[in-house]
mmCIF file of C-alpha atoms in Angstrom:
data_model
loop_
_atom_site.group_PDB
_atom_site.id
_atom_site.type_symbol
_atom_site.label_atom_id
_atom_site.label_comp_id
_atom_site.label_asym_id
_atom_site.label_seq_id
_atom_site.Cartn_x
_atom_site.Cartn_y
_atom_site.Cartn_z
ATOM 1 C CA UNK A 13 -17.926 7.760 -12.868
ATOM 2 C CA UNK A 14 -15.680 10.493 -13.639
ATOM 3 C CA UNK A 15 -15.320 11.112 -16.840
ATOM 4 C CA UNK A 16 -11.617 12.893 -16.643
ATOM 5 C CA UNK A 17 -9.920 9.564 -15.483
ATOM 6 C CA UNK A 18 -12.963 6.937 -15.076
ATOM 7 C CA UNK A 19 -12.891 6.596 -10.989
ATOM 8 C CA UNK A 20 -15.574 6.145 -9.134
ATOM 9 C CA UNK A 21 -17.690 8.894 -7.260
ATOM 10 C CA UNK A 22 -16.157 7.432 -3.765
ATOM 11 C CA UNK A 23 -12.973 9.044 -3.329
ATOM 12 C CA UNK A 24 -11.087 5.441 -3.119
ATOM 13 C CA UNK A 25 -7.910 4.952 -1.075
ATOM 14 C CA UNK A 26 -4.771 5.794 -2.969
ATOM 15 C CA UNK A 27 -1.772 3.670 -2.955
ATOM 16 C CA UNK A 28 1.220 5.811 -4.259
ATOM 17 C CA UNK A 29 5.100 5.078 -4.447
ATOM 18 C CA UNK A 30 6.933 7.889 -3.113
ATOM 19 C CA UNK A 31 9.051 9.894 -5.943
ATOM 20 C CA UNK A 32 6.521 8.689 -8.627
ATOM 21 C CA UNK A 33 4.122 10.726 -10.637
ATOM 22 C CA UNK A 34 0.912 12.445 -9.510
ATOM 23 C CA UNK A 35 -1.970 12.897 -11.849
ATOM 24 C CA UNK A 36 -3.873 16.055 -11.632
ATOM 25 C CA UNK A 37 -6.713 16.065 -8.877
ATOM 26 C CA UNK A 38 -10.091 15.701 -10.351
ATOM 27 C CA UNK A 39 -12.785 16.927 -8.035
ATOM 28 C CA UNK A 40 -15.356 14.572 -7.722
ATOM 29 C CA UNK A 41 -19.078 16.007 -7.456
ATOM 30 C CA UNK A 42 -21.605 14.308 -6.017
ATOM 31 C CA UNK A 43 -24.858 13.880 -7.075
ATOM 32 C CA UNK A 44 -27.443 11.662 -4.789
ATOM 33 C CA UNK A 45 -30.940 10.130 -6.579
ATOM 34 C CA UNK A 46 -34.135 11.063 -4.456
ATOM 35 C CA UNK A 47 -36.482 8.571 -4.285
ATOM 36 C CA UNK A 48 -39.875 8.588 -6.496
ATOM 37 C CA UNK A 49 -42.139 10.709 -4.591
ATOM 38 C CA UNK A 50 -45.685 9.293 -5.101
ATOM 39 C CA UNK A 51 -48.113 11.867 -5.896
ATOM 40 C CA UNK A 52 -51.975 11.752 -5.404
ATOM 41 C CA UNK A 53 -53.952 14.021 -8.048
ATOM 42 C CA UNK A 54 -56.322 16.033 -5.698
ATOM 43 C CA UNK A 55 -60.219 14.974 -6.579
ATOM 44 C CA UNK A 56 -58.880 11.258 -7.891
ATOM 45 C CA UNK A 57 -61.003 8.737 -5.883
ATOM 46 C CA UNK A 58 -59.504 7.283 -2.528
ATOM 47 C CA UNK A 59 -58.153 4.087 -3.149
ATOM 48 C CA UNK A 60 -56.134 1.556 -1.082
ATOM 49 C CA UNK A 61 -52.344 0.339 -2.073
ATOM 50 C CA UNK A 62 -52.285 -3.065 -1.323
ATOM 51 C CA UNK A 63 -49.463 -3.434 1.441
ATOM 52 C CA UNK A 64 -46.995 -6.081 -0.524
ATOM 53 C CA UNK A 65 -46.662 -9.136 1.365
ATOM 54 C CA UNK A 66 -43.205 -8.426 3.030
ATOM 55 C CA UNK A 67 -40.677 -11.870 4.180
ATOM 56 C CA UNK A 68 -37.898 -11.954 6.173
ATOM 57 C CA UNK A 69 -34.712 -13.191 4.441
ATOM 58 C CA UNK A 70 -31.894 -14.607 7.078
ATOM 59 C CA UNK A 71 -28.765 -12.873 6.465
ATOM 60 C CA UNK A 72 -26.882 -14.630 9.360
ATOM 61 C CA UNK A 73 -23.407 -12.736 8.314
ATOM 62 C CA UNK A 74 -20.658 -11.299 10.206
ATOM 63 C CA UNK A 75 -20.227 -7.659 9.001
ATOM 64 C CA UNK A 76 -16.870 -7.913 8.819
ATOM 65 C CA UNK A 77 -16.456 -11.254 6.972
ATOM 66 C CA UNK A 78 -15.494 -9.663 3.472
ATOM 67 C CA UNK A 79 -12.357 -8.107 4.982
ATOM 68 C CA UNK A 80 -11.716 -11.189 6.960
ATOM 69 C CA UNK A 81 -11.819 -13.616 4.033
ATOM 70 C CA UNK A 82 -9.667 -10.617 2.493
ATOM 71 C CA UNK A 83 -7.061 -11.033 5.195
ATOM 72 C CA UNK A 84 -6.622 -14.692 5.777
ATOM 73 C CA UNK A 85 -5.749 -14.289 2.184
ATOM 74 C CA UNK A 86 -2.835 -11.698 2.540
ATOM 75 C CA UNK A 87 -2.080 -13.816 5.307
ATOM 76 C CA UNK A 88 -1.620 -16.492 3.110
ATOM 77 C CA UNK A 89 -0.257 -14.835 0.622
ATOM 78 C CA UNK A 90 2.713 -13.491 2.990
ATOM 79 C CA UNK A 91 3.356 -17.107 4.880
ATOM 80 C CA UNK A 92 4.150 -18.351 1.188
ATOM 81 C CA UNK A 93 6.712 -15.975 0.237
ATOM 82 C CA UNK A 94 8.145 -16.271 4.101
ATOM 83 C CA UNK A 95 7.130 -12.813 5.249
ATOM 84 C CA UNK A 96 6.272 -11.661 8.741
ATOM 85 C CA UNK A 97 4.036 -8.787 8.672
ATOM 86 C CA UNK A 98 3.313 -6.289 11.639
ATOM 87 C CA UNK A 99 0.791 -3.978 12.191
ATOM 88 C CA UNK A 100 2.198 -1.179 14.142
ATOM 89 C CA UNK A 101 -0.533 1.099 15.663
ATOM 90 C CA UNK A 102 -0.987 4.291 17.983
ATOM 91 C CA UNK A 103 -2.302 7.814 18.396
ATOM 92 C CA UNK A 104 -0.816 9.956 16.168
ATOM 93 C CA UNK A 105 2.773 11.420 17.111
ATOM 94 C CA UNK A 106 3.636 8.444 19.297
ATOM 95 C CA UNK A 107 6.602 7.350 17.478
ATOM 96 C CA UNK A 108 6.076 4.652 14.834
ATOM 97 C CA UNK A 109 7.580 5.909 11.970
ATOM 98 C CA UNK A 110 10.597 8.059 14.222
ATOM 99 C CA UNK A 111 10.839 3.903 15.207
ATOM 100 C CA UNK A 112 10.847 2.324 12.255
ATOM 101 C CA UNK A 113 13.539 4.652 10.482
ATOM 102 C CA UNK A 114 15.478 3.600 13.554
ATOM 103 C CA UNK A 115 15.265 0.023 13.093
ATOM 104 C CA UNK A 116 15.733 0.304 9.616
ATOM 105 C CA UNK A 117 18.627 1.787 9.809
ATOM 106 C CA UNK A 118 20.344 -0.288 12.717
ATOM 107 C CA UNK A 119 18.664 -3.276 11.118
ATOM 108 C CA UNK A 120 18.137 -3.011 7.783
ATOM 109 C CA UNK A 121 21.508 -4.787 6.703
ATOM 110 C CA UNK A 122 21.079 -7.945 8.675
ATOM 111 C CA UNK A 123 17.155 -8.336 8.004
ATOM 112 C CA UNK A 124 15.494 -7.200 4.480
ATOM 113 C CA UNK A 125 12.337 -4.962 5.403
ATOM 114 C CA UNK A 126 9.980 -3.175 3.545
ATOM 115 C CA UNK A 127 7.236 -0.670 4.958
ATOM 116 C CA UNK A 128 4.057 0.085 4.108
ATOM 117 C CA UNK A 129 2.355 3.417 5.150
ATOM 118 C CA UNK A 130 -0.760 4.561 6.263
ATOM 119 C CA UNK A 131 -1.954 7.983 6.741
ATOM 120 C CA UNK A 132 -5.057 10.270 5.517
ATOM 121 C CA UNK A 133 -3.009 12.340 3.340
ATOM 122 C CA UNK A 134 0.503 13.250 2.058
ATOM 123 C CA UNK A 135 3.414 11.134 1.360
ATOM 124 C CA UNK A 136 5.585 12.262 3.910
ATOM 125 C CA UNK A 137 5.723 9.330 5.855
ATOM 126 C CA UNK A 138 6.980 7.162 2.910
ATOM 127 C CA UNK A 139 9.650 9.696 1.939
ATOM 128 C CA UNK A 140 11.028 9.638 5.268
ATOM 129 C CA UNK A 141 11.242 5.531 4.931
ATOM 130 C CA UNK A 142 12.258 6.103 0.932
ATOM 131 C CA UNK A 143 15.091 8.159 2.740
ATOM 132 C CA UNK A 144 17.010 5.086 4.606
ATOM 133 C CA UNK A 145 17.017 3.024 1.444
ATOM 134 C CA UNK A 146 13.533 1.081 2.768
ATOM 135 C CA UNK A 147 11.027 -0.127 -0.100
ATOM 136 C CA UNK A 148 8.016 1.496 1.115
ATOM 137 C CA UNK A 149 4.647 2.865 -0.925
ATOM 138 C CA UNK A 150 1.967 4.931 1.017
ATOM 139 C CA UNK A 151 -1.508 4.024 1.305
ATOM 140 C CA UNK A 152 -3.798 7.450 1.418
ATOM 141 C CA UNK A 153 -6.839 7.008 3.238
ATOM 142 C CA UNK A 154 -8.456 10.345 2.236
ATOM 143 C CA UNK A 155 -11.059 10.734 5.282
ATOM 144 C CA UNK A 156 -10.713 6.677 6.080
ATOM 145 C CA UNK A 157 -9.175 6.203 9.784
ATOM 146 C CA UNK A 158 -8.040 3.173 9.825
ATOM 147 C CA UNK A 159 -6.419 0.544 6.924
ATOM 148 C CA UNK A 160 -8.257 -2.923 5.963
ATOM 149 C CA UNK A 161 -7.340 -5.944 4.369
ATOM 150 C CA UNK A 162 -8.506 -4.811 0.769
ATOM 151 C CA UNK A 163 -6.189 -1.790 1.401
ATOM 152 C CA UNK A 164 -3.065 -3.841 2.309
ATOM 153 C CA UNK A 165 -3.624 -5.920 -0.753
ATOM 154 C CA UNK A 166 -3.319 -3.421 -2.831
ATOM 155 C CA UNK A 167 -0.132 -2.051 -1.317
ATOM 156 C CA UNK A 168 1.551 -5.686 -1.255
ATOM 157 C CA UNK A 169 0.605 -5.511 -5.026
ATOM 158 C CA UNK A 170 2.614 -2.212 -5.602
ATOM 159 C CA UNK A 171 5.104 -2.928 -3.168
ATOM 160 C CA UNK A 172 6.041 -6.205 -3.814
ATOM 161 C CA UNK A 173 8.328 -7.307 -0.748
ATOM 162 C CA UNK A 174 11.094 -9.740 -1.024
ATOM 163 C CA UNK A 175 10.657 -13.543 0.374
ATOM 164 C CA UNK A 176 11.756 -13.820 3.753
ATOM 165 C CA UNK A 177 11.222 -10.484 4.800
ATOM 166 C CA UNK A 178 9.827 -8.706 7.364
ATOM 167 C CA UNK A 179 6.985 -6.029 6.811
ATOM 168 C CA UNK A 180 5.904 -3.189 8.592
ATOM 169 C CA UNK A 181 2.548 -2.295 8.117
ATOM 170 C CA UNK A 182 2.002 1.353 10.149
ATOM 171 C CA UNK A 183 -1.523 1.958 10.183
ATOM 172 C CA UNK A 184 -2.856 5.368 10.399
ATOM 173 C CA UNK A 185 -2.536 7.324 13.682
ATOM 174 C CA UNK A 186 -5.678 6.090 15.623
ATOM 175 C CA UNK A 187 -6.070 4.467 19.255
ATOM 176 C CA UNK A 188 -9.686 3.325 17.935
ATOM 177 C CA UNK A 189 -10.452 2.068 15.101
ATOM 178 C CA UNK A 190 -7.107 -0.169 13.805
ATOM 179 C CA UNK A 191 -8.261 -2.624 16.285
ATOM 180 C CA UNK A 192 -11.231 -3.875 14.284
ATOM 181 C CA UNK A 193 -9.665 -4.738 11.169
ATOM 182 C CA UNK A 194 -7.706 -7.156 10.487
ATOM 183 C CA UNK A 195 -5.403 -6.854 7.516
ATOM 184 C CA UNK A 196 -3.521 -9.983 7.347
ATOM 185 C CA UNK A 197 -0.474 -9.142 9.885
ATOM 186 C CA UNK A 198 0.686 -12.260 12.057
ATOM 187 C CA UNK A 199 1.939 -9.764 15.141
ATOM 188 C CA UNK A 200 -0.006 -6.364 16.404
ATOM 189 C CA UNK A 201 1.973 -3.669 18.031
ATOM 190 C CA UNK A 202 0.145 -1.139 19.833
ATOM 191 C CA UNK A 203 2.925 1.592 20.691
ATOM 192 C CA UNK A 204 2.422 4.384 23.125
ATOM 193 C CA UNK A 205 4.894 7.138 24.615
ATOM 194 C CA UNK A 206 5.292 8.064 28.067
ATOM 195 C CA UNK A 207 3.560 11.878 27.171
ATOM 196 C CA UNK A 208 0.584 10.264 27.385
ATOM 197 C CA UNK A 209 -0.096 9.486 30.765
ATOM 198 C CA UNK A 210 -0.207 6.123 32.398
ATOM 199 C CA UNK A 211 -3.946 5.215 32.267
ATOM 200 C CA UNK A 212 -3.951 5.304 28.481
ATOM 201 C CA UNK A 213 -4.337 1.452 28.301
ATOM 202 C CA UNK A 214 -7.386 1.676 30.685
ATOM 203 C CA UNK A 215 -9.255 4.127 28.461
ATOM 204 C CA UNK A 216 -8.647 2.360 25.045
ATOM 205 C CA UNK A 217 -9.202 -1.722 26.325
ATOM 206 C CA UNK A 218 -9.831 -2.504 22.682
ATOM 207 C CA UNK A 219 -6.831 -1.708 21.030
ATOM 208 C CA UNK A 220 -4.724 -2.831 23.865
ATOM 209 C CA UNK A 221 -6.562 -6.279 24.255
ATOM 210 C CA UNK A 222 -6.258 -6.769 20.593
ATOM 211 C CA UNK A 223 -2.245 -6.424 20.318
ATOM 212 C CA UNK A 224 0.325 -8.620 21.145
ATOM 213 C CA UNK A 225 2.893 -6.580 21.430
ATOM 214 C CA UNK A 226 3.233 -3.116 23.277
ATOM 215 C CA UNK A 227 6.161 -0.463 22.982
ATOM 216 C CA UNK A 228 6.170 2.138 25.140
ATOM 217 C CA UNK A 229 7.814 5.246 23.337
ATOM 218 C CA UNK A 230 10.284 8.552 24.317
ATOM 219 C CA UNK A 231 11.849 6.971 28.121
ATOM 220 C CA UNK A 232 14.538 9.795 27.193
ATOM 221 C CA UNK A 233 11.834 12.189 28.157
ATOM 222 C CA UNK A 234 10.953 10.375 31.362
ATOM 223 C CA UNK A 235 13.130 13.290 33.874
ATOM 224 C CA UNK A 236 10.749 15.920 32.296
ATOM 225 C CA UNK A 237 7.655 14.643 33.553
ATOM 226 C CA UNK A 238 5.486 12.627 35.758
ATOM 227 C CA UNK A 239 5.244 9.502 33.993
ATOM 228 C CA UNK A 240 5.120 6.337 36.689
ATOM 229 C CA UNK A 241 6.431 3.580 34.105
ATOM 230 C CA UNK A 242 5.383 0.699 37.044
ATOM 231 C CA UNK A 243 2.093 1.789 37.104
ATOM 232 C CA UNK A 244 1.314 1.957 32.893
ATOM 233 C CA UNK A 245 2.879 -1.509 32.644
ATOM 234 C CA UNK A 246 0.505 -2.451 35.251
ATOM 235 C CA UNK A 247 -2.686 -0.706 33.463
ATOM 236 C CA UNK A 248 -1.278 -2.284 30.613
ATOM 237 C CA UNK A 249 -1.633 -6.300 31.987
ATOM 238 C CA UNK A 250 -4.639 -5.353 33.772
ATOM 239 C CA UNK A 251 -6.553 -5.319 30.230
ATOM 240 C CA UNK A 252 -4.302 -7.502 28.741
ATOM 241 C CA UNK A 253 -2.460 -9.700 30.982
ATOM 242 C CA UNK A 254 -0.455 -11.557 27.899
ATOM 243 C CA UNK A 255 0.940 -8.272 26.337
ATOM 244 C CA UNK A 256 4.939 -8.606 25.815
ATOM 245 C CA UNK A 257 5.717 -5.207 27.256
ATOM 246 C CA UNK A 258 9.194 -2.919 25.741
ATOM 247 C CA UNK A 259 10.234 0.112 26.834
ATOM 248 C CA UNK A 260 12.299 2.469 24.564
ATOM 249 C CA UNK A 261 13.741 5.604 22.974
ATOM 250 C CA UNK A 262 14.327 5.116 19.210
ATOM 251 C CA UNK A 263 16.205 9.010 19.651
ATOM 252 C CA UNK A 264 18.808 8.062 22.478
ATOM 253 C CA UNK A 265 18.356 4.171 22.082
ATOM 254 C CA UNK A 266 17.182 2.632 25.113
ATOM 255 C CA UNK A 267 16.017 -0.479 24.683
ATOM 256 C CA UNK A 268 16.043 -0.965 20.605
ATOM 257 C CA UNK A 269 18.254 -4.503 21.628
ATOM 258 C CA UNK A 270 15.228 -6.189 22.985
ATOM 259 C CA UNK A 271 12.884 -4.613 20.089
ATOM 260 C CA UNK A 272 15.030 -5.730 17.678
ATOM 261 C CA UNK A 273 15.204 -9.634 19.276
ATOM 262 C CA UNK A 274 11.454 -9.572 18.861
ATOM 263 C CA UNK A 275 12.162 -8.629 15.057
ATOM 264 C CA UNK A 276 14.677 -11.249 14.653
ATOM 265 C CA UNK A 277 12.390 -14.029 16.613
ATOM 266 C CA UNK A 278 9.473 -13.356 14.508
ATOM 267 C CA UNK A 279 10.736 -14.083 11.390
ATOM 268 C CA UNK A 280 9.888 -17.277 9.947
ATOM 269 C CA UNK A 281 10.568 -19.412 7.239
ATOM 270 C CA UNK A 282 8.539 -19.681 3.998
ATOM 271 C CA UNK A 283 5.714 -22.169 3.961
ATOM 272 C CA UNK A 284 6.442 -25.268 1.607
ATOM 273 C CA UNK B 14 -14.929 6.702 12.808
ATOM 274 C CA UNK B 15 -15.104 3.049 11.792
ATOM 275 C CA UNK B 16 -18.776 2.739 11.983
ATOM 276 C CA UNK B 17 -19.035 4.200 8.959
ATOM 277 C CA UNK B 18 -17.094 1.693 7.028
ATOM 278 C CA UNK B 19 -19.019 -0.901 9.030
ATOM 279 C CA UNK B 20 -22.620 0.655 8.346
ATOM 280 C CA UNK B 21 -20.943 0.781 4.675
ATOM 281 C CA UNK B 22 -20.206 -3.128 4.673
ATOM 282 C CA UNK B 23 -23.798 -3.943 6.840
ATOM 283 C CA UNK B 24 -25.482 -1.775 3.135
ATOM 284 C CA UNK B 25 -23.647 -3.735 0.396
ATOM 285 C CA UNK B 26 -23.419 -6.934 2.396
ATOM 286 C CA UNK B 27 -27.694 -6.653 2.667
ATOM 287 C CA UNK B 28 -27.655 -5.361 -1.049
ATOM 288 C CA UNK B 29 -26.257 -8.507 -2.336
ATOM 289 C CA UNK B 30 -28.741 -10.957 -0.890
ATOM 290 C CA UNK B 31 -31.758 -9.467 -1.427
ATOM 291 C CA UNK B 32 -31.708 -9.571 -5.161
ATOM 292 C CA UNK B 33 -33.048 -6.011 -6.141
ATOM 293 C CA UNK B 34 -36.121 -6.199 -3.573
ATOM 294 C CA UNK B 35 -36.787 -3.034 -1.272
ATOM 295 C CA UNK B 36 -36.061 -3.521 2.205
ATOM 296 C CA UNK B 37 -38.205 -2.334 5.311
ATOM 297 C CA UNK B 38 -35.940 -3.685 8.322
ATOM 298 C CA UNK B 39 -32.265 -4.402 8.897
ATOM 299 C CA UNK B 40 -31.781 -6.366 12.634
ATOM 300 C CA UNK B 41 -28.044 -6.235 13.454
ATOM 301 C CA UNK B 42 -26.467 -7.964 16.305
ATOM 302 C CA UNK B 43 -23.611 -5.889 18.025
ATOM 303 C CA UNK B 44 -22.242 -7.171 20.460
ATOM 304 C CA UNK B 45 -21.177 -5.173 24.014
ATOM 305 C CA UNK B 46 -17.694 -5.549 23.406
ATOM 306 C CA UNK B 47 -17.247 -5.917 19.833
ATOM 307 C CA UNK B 48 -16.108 -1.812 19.847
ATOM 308 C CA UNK B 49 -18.726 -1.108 17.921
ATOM 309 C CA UNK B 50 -21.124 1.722 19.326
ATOM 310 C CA UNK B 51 -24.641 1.125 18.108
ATOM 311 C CA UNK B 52 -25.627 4.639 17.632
ATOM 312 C CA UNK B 53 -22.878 5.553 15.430
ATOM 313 C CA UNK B 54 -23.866 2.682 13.552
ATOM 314 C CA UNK B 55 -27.745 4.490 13.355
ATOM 315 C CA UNK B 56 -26.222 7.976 12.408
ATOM 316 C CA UNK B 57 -24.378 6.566 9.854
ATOM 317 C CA UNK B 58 -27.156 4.074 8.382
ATOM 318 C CA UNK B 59 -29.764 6.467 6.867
ATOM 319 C CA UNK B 60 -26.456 8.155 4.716
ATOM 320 C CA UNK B 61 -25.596 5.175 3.878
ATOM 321 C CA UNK B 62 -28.351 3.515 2.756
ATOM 322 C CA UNK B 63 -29.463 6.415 0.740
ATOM 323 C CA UNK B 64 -29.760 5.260 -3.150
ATOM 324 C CA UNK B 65 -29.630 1.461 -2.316
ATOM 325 C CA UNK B 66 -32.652 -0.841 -1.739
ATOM 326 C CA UNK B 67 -32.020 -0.054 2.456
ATOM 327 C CA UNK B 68 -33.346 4.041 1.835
ATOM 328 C CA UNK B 69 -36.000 4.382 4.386
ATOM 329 C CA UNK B 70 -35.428 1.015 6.602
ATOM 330 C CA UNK B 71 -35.829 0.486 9.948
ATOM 331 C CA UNK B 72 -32.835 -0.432 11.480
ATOM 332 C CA UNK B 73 -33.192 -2.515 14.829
ATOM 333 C CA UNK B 74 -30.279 -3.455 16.787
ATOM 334 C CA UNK B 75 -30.024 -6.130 19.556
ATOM 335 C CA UNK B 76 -27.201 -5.848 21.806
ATOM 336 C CA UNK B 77 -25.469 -9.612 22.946
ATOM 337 C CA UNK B 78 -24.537 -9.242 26.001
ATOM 338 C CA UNK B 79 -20.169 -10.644 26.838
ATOM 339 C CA UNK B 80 -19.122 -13.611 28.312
ATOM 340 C CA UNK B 81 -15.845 -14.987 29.282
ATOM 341 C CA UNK B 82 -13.952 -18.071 31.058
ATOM 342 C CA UNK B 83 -11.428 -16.871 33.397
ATOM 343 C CA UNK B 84 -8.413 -18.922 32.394
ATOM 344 C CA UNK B 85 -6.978 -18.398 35.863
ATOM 345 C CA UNK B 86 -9.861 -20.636 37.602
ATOM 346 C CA UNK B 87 -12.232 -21.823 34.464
ATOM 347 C CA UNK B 88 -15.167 -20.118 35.955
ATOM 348 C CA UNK B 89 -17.388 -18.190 33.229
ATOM 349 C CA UNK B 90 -18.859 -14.758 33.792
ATOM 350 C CA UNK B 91 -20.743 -12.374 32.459
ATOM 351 C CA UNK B 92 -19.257 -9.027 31.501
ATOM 352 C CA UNK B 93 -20.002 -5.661 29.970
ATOM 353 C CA UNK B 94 -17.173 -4.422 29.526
ATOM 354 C CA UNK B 95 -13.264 -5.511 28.812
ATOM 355 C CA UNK B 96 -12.043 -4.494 31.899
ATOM 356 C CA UNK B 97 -14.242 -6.781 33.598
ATOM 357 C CA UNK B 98 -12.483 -8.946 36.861
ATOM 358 C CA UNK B 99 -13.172 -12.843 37.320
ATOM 359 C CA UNK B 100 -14.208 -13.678 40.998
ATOM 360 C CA UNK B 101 -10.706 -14.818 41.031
ATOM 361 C CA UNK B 102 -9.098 -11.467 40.934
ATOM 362 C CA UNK B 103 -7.755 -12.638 37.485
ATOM 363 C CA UNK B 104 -8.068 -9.952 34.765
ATOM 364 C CA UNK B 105 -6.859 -12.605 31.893
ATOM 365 C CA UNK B 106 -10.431 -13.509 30.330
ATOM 366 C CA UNK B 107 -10.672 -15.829 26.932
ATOM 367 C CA UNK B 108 -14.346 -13.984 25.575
ATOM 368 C CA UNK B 109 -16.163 -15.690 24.173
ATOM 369 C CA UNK B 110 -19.651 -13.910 23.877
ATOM 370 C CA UNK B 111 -20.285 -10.323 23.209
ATOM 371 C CA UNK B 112 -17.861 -9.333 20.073
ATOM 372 C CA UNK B 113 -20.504 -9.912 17.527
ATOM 373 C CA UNK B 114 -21.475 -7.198 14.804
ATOM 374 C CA UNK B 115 -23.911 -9.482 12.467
ATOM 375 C CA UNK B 116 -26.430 -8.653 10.108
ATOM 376 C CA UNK B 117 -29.353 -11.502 11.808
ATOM 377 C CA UNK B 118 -32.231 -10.684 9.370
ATOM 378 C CA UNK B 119 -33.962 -8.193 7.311
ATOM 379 C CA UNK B 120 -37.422 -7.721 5.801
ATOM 380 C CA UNK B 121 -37.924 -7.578 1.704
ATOM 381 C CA UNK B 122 -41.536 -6.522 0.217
#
C-alpha cells in the first residue's frame, strides 16, 4: 500500500469530475515476492519428498460472472431511477464524443442527459461535455482498454444522474475489447465513420454482433473518398442481420433527426 | 488487451475457492467465439499468477467448439467463427454454443 495516500500497488481506475482538484501523483513501485527456493545442503543424505496427495476442486464458474452480477446491478439500479443508459463504442477518432456534444446541445433542453467518459488518460473528453452544460465525470483507465461494470458503478456514484434521464456511457476508443463487458447499459452503439473503409464490420464480428445499434459517422466527407455506403450497410447485416443502421454527420447534420428519435424512443419510465 | 483483465478475474476467481492451498492446474473452457484468444490468455497467466497460490500452474485450456440455430429455417449448425452462413443462406444465427470462457476445474495439493 502506498504509504503517501494509502492506494493500492495496482494503479486503480480513476474516476475524476472535470474542474475538480488533482492530488499530487504518487509513483507506485513495485515490488514482486519470489517464491521459497528449496535448497539441498550438498553431502545431506538423498531423501524422497513425499508428493502431497493433490484433488481436483470443481470451479464450474464463468470468468466473467463478477462483472456480470456487477452489471445486472447498475442495471437495476438505473431502471429504478428511470434511466436509459448507452454504451457508445468505436475505434478511436470515430466520432463519439464530436456526437454527443452535438446531441447535447440540439437535445439537451428537451431530454436531461448526463455523460460518462472513458478514456486511458486526461480529462479532455469530459471538459469538452463540462463545456455544453452536460453533467459528466471521466473514468481514467490508466493502461485498461476497455470500461466494466465495477468501473461504471463508481462513476454513477460520483455522477449521480437525474431520474428519467438518459446516459451516455462512451467507452474508451477500442473496436475489441468493449464488446466483452457488460456494464449495465440497456442499448449498445457501435459507431464507425466512413474513413474507415467498408469491410470494417467484417473484420471486427464481435463488436458488431454484440451492438444493437450502429452509426455510421462523417457522410459530409463521403465526395472525398471511396466509401460505397450500400456495401458497409451490407457487411454490416451480414454479421448482424438485426443491427438498426444510421447514417450521419454530427458537423453538417445529416441525419441527427433519426438519431435523435432513437434517443427519444428509448427512454423509459421509472420502474415502480 | 482484455485478456489480461480476464486472466486477472480467472487468478482471483481460483484464489477464492481454494482456501489458501497451492494449485498445480487451472482447466479453462474458452469457447471459439467467446473473443477470447487462448494464447493471450497463456501469456498473460504466468504474470498474473505470480505471488498468488496459481505461481507455477499448469494452465490447460479446452476449446468448445460454436453452435447456432438459424432462425431463418431452425436448422442448427456448427460454426467456428461469427461469420458463419446457415445452409439457408441466412446469416442471422441465435448461438448458442461456443461463447464460453469458464474456469471447469483445477488441482490443489
Amino acid at each position: 500500500m502506498c504509504a503517501t495516500c494509502g492506494c493500492s500497488d495496482h494503479a486503480d481506475p480513476r474516476v475524476t469530475s472535470p474542474g475538480a482538484q488533482h492530488g499530487s501523483d504518487h509513483d507506485h513501485g513495485h515490488s514482486h515476492e519470489h517464491g521459497d527456493d528449496h535448497h539441498h545442503d550438498v553431502g545431506a543424505p538423498p531423501h524422497v519428498h513425499a508428493r502431497p496427495a493433490s484433488r481436483i476442486v470443481q470451479i464450474e464458474q464463468d470468468v466473467l460472472a463478477k462483472n456480470d452480477r456487477l452489471a445486472a446491478h447498475n442495471r437495476g439500479w438505473l431502471d429504478g431511477r428511470g434511466i436509459r443508459a448507452w454504451n457508445l463504442m468505436s475505434s478511436p477518432g470515430a466520432g463519439k464524443t464530436t456526437l454527443l456534444e452535438r446531441t447535447i446541445r440540439d437535445l439537451g433542453a428537451e431530454l436531461a442527459m448526463s455523460v460518462i467518459e472513458g478514456d486511458q488518460a486526461t480529462l479532455r473528453d469530459a471538459e469538452r461535455i463540462r463545456a455544453t452544460g452536460c453533467p459528466v465525470v471521466q473514468i481514467n483507465t490508466g493502461s485498461g482498454c476497455h470500461l466494466d461494470a465495477a468501473m461504471l458503478a463508481e462513476g454513477l456514484r460520483q455522477l449521480d444522474p437525474p431520474m428519467h434521464s438518459i446516459l451516455m456511457i462512451e467507452n474508451v476508443g477500442n473496436l475489441v475489447c468493449p464488446a466483452l463487458f457488460d456494464l449495465g447499459e440497456h442499448t449498445r452503439a457501435v459507431i464507425m465513420s466512413v474513413t474507415e473503409g467498408e469491410d470494417k464490420p467484417l473484420k471486427y464480428p464481435h463488436m458488431f454482433r454484440a451492438s444493437e445499434v450502429m452509426v455510421l459517422s462523417k457522410v459530409d466527407l463521403l465526395p472525398h473518398l471511396d466509401f460505397d455506403v450500400a456495401q458497409c450497410l451490407a457487411h454490416a447485416r451480414r454479421v448482424n442481420p438485426r443491427l438498426e443502421i444510421l447514417a450521419l454527420s454530427a458537423t453538417r447534420g445529416d441525419g441527427l433527426e433519426d438519431w435523435y428519435d432513437l434517443l427519444r424512443r428509448g427512454r423509459q419510465p421509472a420502474a415502480v | 488487451m482484455h485478456e489480461l483483465a480476464i486472466t486477472e478475474s480467472i487468478v482471483s476467481n481460483v484464489v477464492e475457492r481454494v482456501g489458501g492451498r497451492r494449485v498445480t492446474r487451472v482447466v479453462l473452457e474458452i469457447g471459439k467465439l467467446s473473443g477470447v484468444v487462448p494464447d493471450a490468455v497463456r501469456f498473460c497467466f504466468d504474470l498474473c499468477a505470480e505471488g498468488t497460490e496459481l505461481a507455477g500452474a499448469r494452465l490447460d485450456i479446452v476449446q468448445r467448439a460454436g453452435r447456432a440455430r438459424c432462425r431463418a429455417c431452425g436448422r442448427e449448425c456448427e460454426c467456428d467463427d461469427l461469420l458463419a452462413l446457415c445452409r439457408c443462406g441466412s446469416a442471422d444465427l441465435d448461438v448458442r454454443e461456443g461463447q464460453e470462457l469458464r474456469v471447469r476445474e483445477v488441482e490443489v495439493v
